[in-house]
């Protein structure tokens, strides 16, 4: 953890060497829905203590769409002031002016870079390529991440299109890979690089559900969220060290809870419930409109946690 006085004035910017786990951070709220600034501090400390090599804020699971522009600025300021790891800021918006404005705020607060997802209006390969070329032009020298999440954006980006974007936009240094199924895409992109294309960092999403296979295919780690972020950090570390069997044993211990947390529309509430239970945040509040867990769901989560703890104890 750093203090405002100790924060680096010129931090290391995001580049193609980024690896490990960039945890997608939740946005903590008080019970009345207001930002919980103290919980932002404890959350950042928690993620770093659990092995995060970076943080990504204002992502889709960070409830970015529920924040005002002023609140987004407050979150950026609080996280970048507290964190001692690189911070990537999600800046996706309907218009380039909004993307530029939030990017300026992020970089003024010493963020390492920004992340941009395509708008759902893009349909053809030429539209996708043209859009991200405009993004690169607007962002100038700022390094950025291309978020490929077709299950949410409804925009299908082929490996050939990704390569074209990377080749024509040198400030795009990372792919956040969240296609599903998408393992072949990783293999194809790494094959292109073996044939001479520029190397990029590939960090993967989808709650870590396919992290083992993604790293075998050539991913550098994860950029996603899970209530037990240490799982992703440990699995990534073990895979990099060539200890696949140990990584699989550890991964298997967490898999039942990971599966449960991946329920669309419910996963964020489950994650916040567990983060609050673990002391990372003070309240499990999901800002309205949001889901409130039923007693039955909470009981199922508690059962999964107890079984997970038993498996981890046996592995130790």
CSV table of C-alpha atoms in Angstrom, one decimal:
chain,number,residue,atom,x,y,z
A,1,UNK,CA,0.0,0.0,0.0
A,2,UNK,CA,1.2,3.5,-0.8
A,3,UNK,CA,0.3,6.9,0.7
A,4,UNK,CA,-0.4,9.9,-1.5
A,5,UNK,CA,3.0,11.3,-0.6
A,6,UNK,CA,4.7,8.1,-1.7
A,7,UNK,CA,2.8,7.5,-4.9
A,8,UNK,CA,5.0,7.5,-7.9
A,9,UNK,CA,4.7,10.6,-10.1
A,10,UNK,CA,5.5,8.7,-13.3
A,11,UNK,CA,4.4,5.1,-12.7
A,12,UNK,CA,5.2,2.3,-15.1
A,13,UNK,CA,2.7,2.3,-17.9
A,14,UNK,CA,1.0,-0.8,-19.1
A,15,UNK,CA,2.9,-2.7,-21.8
A,16,UNK,CA,3.0,-6.0,-23.7
A,17,UNK,CA,4.9,-7.7,-20.8
A,18,UNK,CA,1.9,-7.5,-18.3
A,19,UNK,CA,1.3,-10.8,-16.7
A,20,UNK,CA,-0.2,-12.4,-13.6
A,21,UNK,CA,-3.6,-11.4,-12.2
A,22,UNK,CA,-5.1,-8.0,-12.7
A,23,UNK,CA,-8.1,-8.4,-10.4
A,24,UNK,CA,-11.4,-6.9,-11.6
A,25,UNK,CA,-12.3,-4.8,-8.5
A,26,UNK,CA,-15.8,-4.5,-7.2
A,27,UNK,CA,-17.1,-1.0,-6.3
A,28,UNK,CA,-18.1,-0.9,-2.6
A,29,UNK,CA,-21.2,0.8,-1.5
A,30,UNK,CA,-22.8,1.7,1.8
A,31,UNK,CA,-26.2,0.2,2.6
A,32,UNK,CA,-27.9,3.4,1.2
A,33,UNK,CA,-26.1,3.0,-2.1
A,34,UNK,CA,-23.5,5.7,-1.6
A,35,UNK,CA,-19.8,5.1,-2.3
A,36,UNK,CA,-18.0,3.4,0.6
A,37,UNK,CA,-14.6,5.1,0.4
A,38,UNK,CA,-13.2,3.3,3.4
A,39,UNK,CA,-14.1,0.0,1.9
A,40,UNK,CA,-12.2,0.9,-1.3
A,41,UNK,CA,-9.1,1.2,0.8
A,42,UNK,CA,-9.6,-2.2,2.6
A,43,UNK,CA,-10.5,-3.8,-0.7
A,44,UNK,CA,-7.3,-2.6,-2.5
A,45,UNK,CA,-5.3,-3.9,0.5
A,46,UNK,CA,-7.1,-7.2,0.3
A,47,UNK,CA,-6.6,-7.7,-3.4
A,48,UNK,CA,-2.9,-6.9,-3.1
A,49,UNK,CA,-2.4,-9.2,-0.1
A,50,UNK,CA,-4.0,-12.0,-2.1
A,51,UNK,CA,-1.5,-11.7,-4.9
A,52,UNK,CA,-2.9,-9.3,-7.4
A,53,UNK,CA,-0.2,-8.0,-9.8
A,54,UNK,CA,-2.6,-5.2,-11.0
A,55,UNK,CA,-6.1,-3.9,-10.5
A,56,UNK,CA,-8.8,-3.1,-13.1
A,57,UNK,CA,-11.5,-0.7,-11.9
A,58,UNK,CA,-14.8,0.6,-13.4
A,59,UNK,CA,-15.3,-2.7,-15.3
A,60,UNK,CA,-18.7,-4.3,-16.0
A,61,UNK,CA,-18.5,-6.2,-12.7
A,62,UNK,CA,-17.4,-2.9,-11.0
A,63,UNK,CA,-20.9,-1.5,-11.7
A,64,UNK,CA,-19.4,1.3,-13.8
A,65,UNK,CA,-22.6,1.9,-15.6
A,66,UNK,CA,-24.3,2.8,-12.2
A,67,UNK,CA,-21.8,5.5,-11.4
A,68,UNK,CA,-22.0,9.2,-12.2
A,69,UNK,CA,-19.0,10.9,-13.8
A,70,UNK,CA,-18.1,12.5,-10.5
A,71,UNK,CA,-18.3,9.2,-8.7
A,72,UNK,CA,-16.1,7.5,-11.3
A,73,UNK,CA,-13.5,10.2,-10.8
A,74,UNK,CA,-13.7,9.7,-7.0
A,75,UNK,CA,-13.2,5.9,-7.4
A,76,UNK,CA,-10.2,6.4,-9.7
A,77,UNK,CA,-8.6,8.8,-7.3
A,78,UNK,CA,-9.1,6.6,-4.3
A,79,UNK,CA,-7.9,3.4,-5.9
A,80,UNK,CA,-4.8,4.9,-7.6
A,81,UNK,CA,-3.9,6.7,-4.4
A,82,UNK,CA,-4.1,3.5,-2.3
A,83,UNK,CA,-2.7,0.9,-4.8
A,84,UNK,CA,1.0,0.0,-5.1
A,85,UNK,CA,0.3,-2.2,-8.2
A,86,UNK,CA,-0.7,-0.9,-11.7
A,87,UNK,CA,-4.3,0.2,-12.1
A,88,UNK,CA,-6.2,-0.1,-15.4
A,89,UNK,CA,-9.4,1.9,-15.7
A,90,UNK,CA,-12.4,0.8,-17.8
A,91,UNK,CA,-13.4,3.8,-19.9
A,92,UNK,CA,-15.9,2.2,-22.3
A,93,UNK,CA,-18.7,4.6,-23.3
A,94,UNK,CA,-21.1,5.3,-26.2
A,95,UNK,CA,-19.0,8.2,-27.5
A,96,UNK,CA,-15.4,8.9,-28.0
A,97,UNK,CA,-15.6,12.2,-26.1
A,98,UNK,CA,-16.7,10.4,-23.0
A,99,UNK,CA,-13.9,7.8,-23.4
A,100,UNK,CA,-11.3,10.6,-23.8
A,101,UNK,CA,-12.6,12.6,-20.8
A,102,UNK,CA,-12.5,9.6,-18.4
A,103,UNK,CA,-9.1,8.5,-19.8
A,104,UNK,CA,-7.7,12.0,-19.1
A,105,UNK,CA,-9.0,11.7,-15.5
A,106,UNK,CA,-7.4,8.2,-15.1
A,107,UNK,CA,-4.0,9.2,-16.5
A,108,UNK,CA,-3.9,12.4,-14.4
A,109,UNK,CA,-4.3,10.1,-11.4
A,110,UNK,CA,-1.4,7.9,-12.5
A,111,UNK,CA,-3.3,5.0,-13.9
A,112,UNK,CA,-1.2,2.5,-15.9
A,113,UNK,CA,-3.6,2.4,-18.8
A,114,UNK,CA,-7.3,2.1,-19.8
A,115,UNK,CA,-9.6,-0.6,-21.2
A,116,UNK,CA,-12.1,-0.2,-24.0
A,117,UNK,CA,-14.9,-2.5,-25.1
A,118,UNK,CA,-16.6,-2.2,-28.5
A,119,UNK,CA,-20.1,-0.7,-28.6
A,120,UNK,CA,-22.9,-3.2,-29.5
A,121,UNK,CA,-23.7,-1.3,-32.7
A,122,UNK,CA,-20.6,-2.7,-34.5
A,123,UNK,CA,-21.4,-5.5,-37.0
A,124,UNK,CA,-18.8,-5.8,-39.7
A,125,UNK,CA,-15.0,-6.4,-39.5
A,126,UNK,CA,-14.3,-3.1,-41.1
A,127,UNK,CA,-16.6,-1.3,-38.5
A,128,UNK,CA,-14.7,-3.0,-35.6
A,129,UNK,CA,-11.3,-2.1,-37.0
A,130,UNK,CA,-12.3,1.4,-37.8
A,131,UNK,CA,-13.8,2.0,-34.4
A,132,UNK,CA,-10.7,0.9,-32.5
A,133,UNK,CA,-8.4,2.8,-34.8
A,134,UNK,CA,-10.4,5.9,-33.9
A,135,UNK,CA,-10.1,5.0,-30.2
A,136,UNK,CA,-6.3,4.8,-30.6
A,137,UNK,CA,-6.2,8.1,-32.3
A,138,UNK,CA,-8.3,9.8,-29.6
A,139,UNK,CA,-6.2,8.2,-26.8
A,140,UNK,CA,-2.9,9.3,-28.3
A,141,UNK,CA,0.0,7.8,-26.3
A,142,UNK,CA,-2.1,6.2,-23.6
A,143,UNK,CA,-1.7,2.4,-23.5
A,144,UNK,CA,-5.0,0.6,-23.7
A,145,UNK,CA,-6.6,-2.9,-23.5
A,146,UNK,CA,-9.0,-4.2,-26.0
A,147,UNK,CA,-11.8,-6.0,-24.2
A,148,UNK,CA,-13.2,-8.9,-26.2
A,149,UNK,CA,-16.4,-10.0,-24.4
A,150,UNK,CA,-18.9,-11.0,-27.1
A,151,UNK,CA,-21.3,-12.6,-24.7
A,152,UNK,CA,-22.1,-9.1,-23.3
A,153,UNK,CA,-21.2,-6.7,-26.2
A,154,UNK,CA,-22.6,-8.9,-28.9
A,155,UNK,CA,-19.6,-8.0,-31.1
A,156,UNK,CA,-17.7,-10.9,-32.6
A,157,UNK,CA,-14.0,-10.1,-33.1
A,158,UNK,CA,-12.0,-12.7,-35.1
A,159,UNK,CA,-8.3,-13.3,-34.5
A,160,UNK,CA,-7.6,-11.7,-37.9
A,161,UNK,CA,-9.4,-8.5,-36.9
A,162,UNK,CA,-7.6,-8.5,-33.5
A,163,UNK,CA,-4.3,-8.8,-35.3
A,164,UNK,CA,-5.2,-5.9,-37.7
A,165,UNK,CA,-6.1,-3.7,-34.7
A,166,UNK,CA,-2.8,-4.6,-32.9
A,167,UNK,CA,-0.8,-4.1,-36.1
A,168,UNK,CA,-2.3,-0.6,-36.8
A,169,UNK,CA,-2.6,0.5,-33.2
A,170,UNK,CA,0.7,0.1,-31.4
A,171,UNK,CA,-0.7,1.6,-28.2
A,172,UNK,CA,-3.0,-1.3,-27.8
A,173,UNK,CA,-0.8,-3.6,-25.7
A,174,UNK,CA,-3.2,-6.1,-24.3
A,175,UNK,CA,-6.2,-8.3,-25.1
A,176,UNK,CA,-8.7,-9.0,-22.4
A,177,UNK,CA,-9.9,-12.3,-23.7
A,178,UNK,CA,-13.4,-13.2,-22.6
A,179,UNK,CA,-14.7,-15.1,-25.6
A,180,UNK,CA,-16.5,-18.3,-24.8
A,181,UNK,CA,-15.5,-20.7,-26.3
A,182,UNK,CA,-12.3,-18.9,-27.1
A,183,UNK,CA,-9.3,-21.2,-26.5
A,184,UNK,CA,-8.7,-21.5,-30.2
A,185,UNK,CA,-8.5,-17.7,-30.5
A,186,UNK,CA,-5.6,-17.6,-28.0
A,187,UNK,CA,-3.8,-20.3,-29.9
A,188,UNK,CA,-4.3,-18.5,-33.3
A,189,UNK,CA,-3.0,-15.2,-31.9
A,190,UNK,CA,0.1,-16.8,-30.5
A,191,UNK,CA,0.6,-18.6,-33.8
A,192,UNK,CA,0.5,-15.3,-35.5
A,193,UNK,CA,3.2,-14.0,-33.2
A,194,UNK,CA,5.4,-17.0,-33.8
A,195,UNK,CA,5.2,-16.1,-37.4
A,196,UNK,CA,6.4,-12.6,-36.8
A,197,UNK,CA,3.4,-10.5,-35.6
A,198,UNK,CA,3.9,-8.1,-32.6
A,199,UNK,CA,3.5,-9.8,-29.3
A,200,UNK,CA,0.7,-8.6,-27.0
A,201,UNK,CA,-0.2,-9.4,-23.4
A,202,UNK,CA,-3.3,-11.7,-23.2
A,203,UNK,CA,-5.1,-11.7,-19.8
A,204,UNK,CA,-8.4,-13.7,-19.6
A,205,UNK,CA,-11.8,-13.2,-18.0
A,206,UNK,CA,-14.8,-15.4,-17.5
A,207,UNK,CA,-14.3,-15.5,-13.8
A,208,UNK,CA,-11.2,-17.7,-14.1
A,209,UNK,CA,-13.3,-20.7,-15.2
A,210,UNK,CA,-10.9,-21.7,-18.0
A,211,UNK,CA,-7.7,-20.2,-16.6
A,212,UNK,CA,-5.7,-23.5,-16.7
A,213,UNK,CA,-6.5,-24.1,-20.3
A,214,UNK,CA,-6.1,-20.5,-21.3
A,215,UNK,CA,-2.5,-20.4,-19.8
A,216,UNK,CA,-1.7,-23.7,-21.6
A,217,UNK,CA,-2.8,-22.0,-24.9
A,218,UNK,CA,-0.5,-19.0,-24.2
A,219,UNK,CA,-2.3,-16.5,-22.0
A,220,UNK,CA,-0.2,-14.5,-19.6
A,221,UNK,CA,-2.7,-14.7,-16.7
A,222,UNK,CA,-6.1,-13.4,-15.7
A,223,UNK,CA,-8.0,-10.1,-15.7
A,224,UNK,CA,-11.2,-11.1,-13.9
A,225,UNK,CA,-12.9,-11.3,-10.6
A,226,UNK,CA,-13.6,-14.0,-8.0
A,227,UNK,CA,-14.3,-13.8,-4.3
A,228,UNK,CA,-11.1,-15.8,-3.7
A,229,UNK,CA,-8.6,-13.9,-6.0
A,230,UNK,CA,-5.7,-15.8,-4.4
A,231,UNK,CA,-6.8,-18.9,-6.4
A,232,UNK,CA,-6.1,-17.1,-9.7
A,233,UNK,CA,-2.8,-15.8,-8.4
A,234,UNK,CA,-1.6,-19.2,-7.2
A,235,UNK,CA,-2.8,-21.0,-10.3
A,236,UNK,CA,-1.0,-18.5,-12.5
A,237,UNK,CA,2.1,-18.8,-10.5
A,238,UNK,CA,2.1,-22.6,-10.5
A,239,UNK,CA,1.4,-22.8,-14.2
A,240,UNK,CA,4.3,-20.4,-15.0
A,241,UNK,CA,6.5,-22.6,-12.8
A,242,UNK,CA,5.5,-25.7,-14.8
A,243,UNK,CA,3.7,-27.2,-11.8
A,244,UNK,CA,0.5,-28.1,-13.7
A,245,UNK,CA,-0.6,-31.0,-11.5
A,246,UNK,CA,-0.5,-28.8,-8.4
A,247,UNK,CA,-2.3,-26.0,-10.2
A,248,UNK,CA,-5.0,-28.4,-11.2
A,249,UNK,CA,-5.5,-29.7,-7.7
A,250,UNK,CA,-5.8,-26.2,-6.4
A,251,UNK,CA,-8.1,-25.1,-9.2
A,252,UNK,CA,-10.4,-28.1,-8.6
A,253,UNK,CA,-10.8,-27.2,-5.0
A,254,UNK,CA,-12.3,-23.8,-5.9
A,255,UNK,CA,-14.2,-24.9,-9.0
A,256,UNK,CA,-17.6,-25.6,-7.3
A,257,UNK,CA,-17.8,-22.0,-5.8
A,258,UNK,CA,-16.5,-20.5,-9.1
A,259,UNK,CA,-19.3,-22.2,-11.0
A,260,UNK,CA,-21.9,-21.0,-8.5
A,261,UNK,CA,-20.5,-17.4,-8.7
A,262,UNK,CA,-20.7,-17.4,-12.5
A,263,UNK,CA,-24.6,-17.3,-12.5
A,264,UNK,CA,-25.6,-14.4,-14.8
A,265,UNK,CA,-27.4,-11.7,-12.8
A,266,UNK,CA,-26.5,-13.2,-9.5
A,267,UNK,CA,-22.7,-13.5,-9.5
A,268,UNK,CA,-21.9,-10.0,-8.4
A,269,UNK,CA,-24.1,-10.2,-5.4
A,270,UNK,CA,-22.5,-13.6,-4.4
A,271,UNK,CA,-19.0,-12.2,-4.9
A,272,UNK,CA,-19.8,-9.1,-2.7
A,273,UNK,CA,-21.4,-11.3,-0.1
A,274,UNK,CA,-18.2,-13.3,0.2
A,275,UNK,CA,-15.9,-10.3,0.0
A,276,UNK,CA,-17.8,-8.8,2.9
A,277,UNK,CA,-17.7,-12.1,4.8
A,278,UNK,CA,-13.9,-12.1,4.3
A,279,UNK,CA,-13.5,-8.5,5.5
A,280,UNK,CA,-12.5,-7.0,2.1
A,281,UNK,CA,-15.5,-4.6,2.1
A,282,UNK,CA,-17.8,-3.6,4.9
A,283,UNK,CA,-21.1,-4.2,3.1
A,284,UNK,CA,-22.4,-6.5,0.4
A,285,UNK,CA,-24.5,-3.8,-1.2
A,286,UNK,CA,-25.1,-4.1,-5.0
A,287,UNK,CA,-26.3,-0.7,-6.2
A,288,UNK,CA,-29.8,-0.6,-7.4
A,289,UNK,CA,-31.1,-2.0,-9.6
A,290,UNK,CA,-29.3,-5.0,-8.2
A,291,UNK,CA,-29.9,-8.5,-6.7
A,292,UNK,CA,-30.4,-9.3,-3.0
A,293,UNK,CA,-29.4,-12.8,-2.1
A,294,UNK,CA,-32.2,-15.0,-0.6
A,295,UNK,CA,-31.6,-17.0,2.6
A,296,UNK,CA,-31.5,-20.2,0.5
A,297,UNK,CA,-28.8,-18.8,-1.8
A,298,UNK,CA,-26.7,-17.7,1.2
A,299,UNK,CA,-27.0,-21.1,2.7
A,300,UNK,CA,-25.8,-22.7,-0.5
A,301,UNK,CA,-22.9,-20.3,-0.7
A,302,UNK,CA,-21.9,-21.2,2.9
A,303,UNK,CA,-22.0,-24.9,2.1
A,304,UNK,CA,-19.7,-24.4,-0.8
A,305,UNK,CA,-17.3,-22.4,1.2
A,306,UNK,CA,-17.2,-25.0,4.0
A,307,UNK,CA,-16.5,-27.8,1.4
A,308,UNK,CA,-13.9,-25.6,-0.3
A,309,UNK,CA,-12.1,-25.0,3.0
A,310,UNK,CA,-12.0,-28.7,3.7
A,311,UNK,CA,-10.5,-29.4,0.3
A,312,UNK,CA,-7.9,-26.7,0.7
A,313,UNK,CA,-7.0,-28.1,4.2
A,314,UNK,CA,-6.5,-31.5,2.7
A,315,UNK,CA,-4.2,-30.1,-0.1
A,316,UNK,CA,-2.1,-28.3,2.4
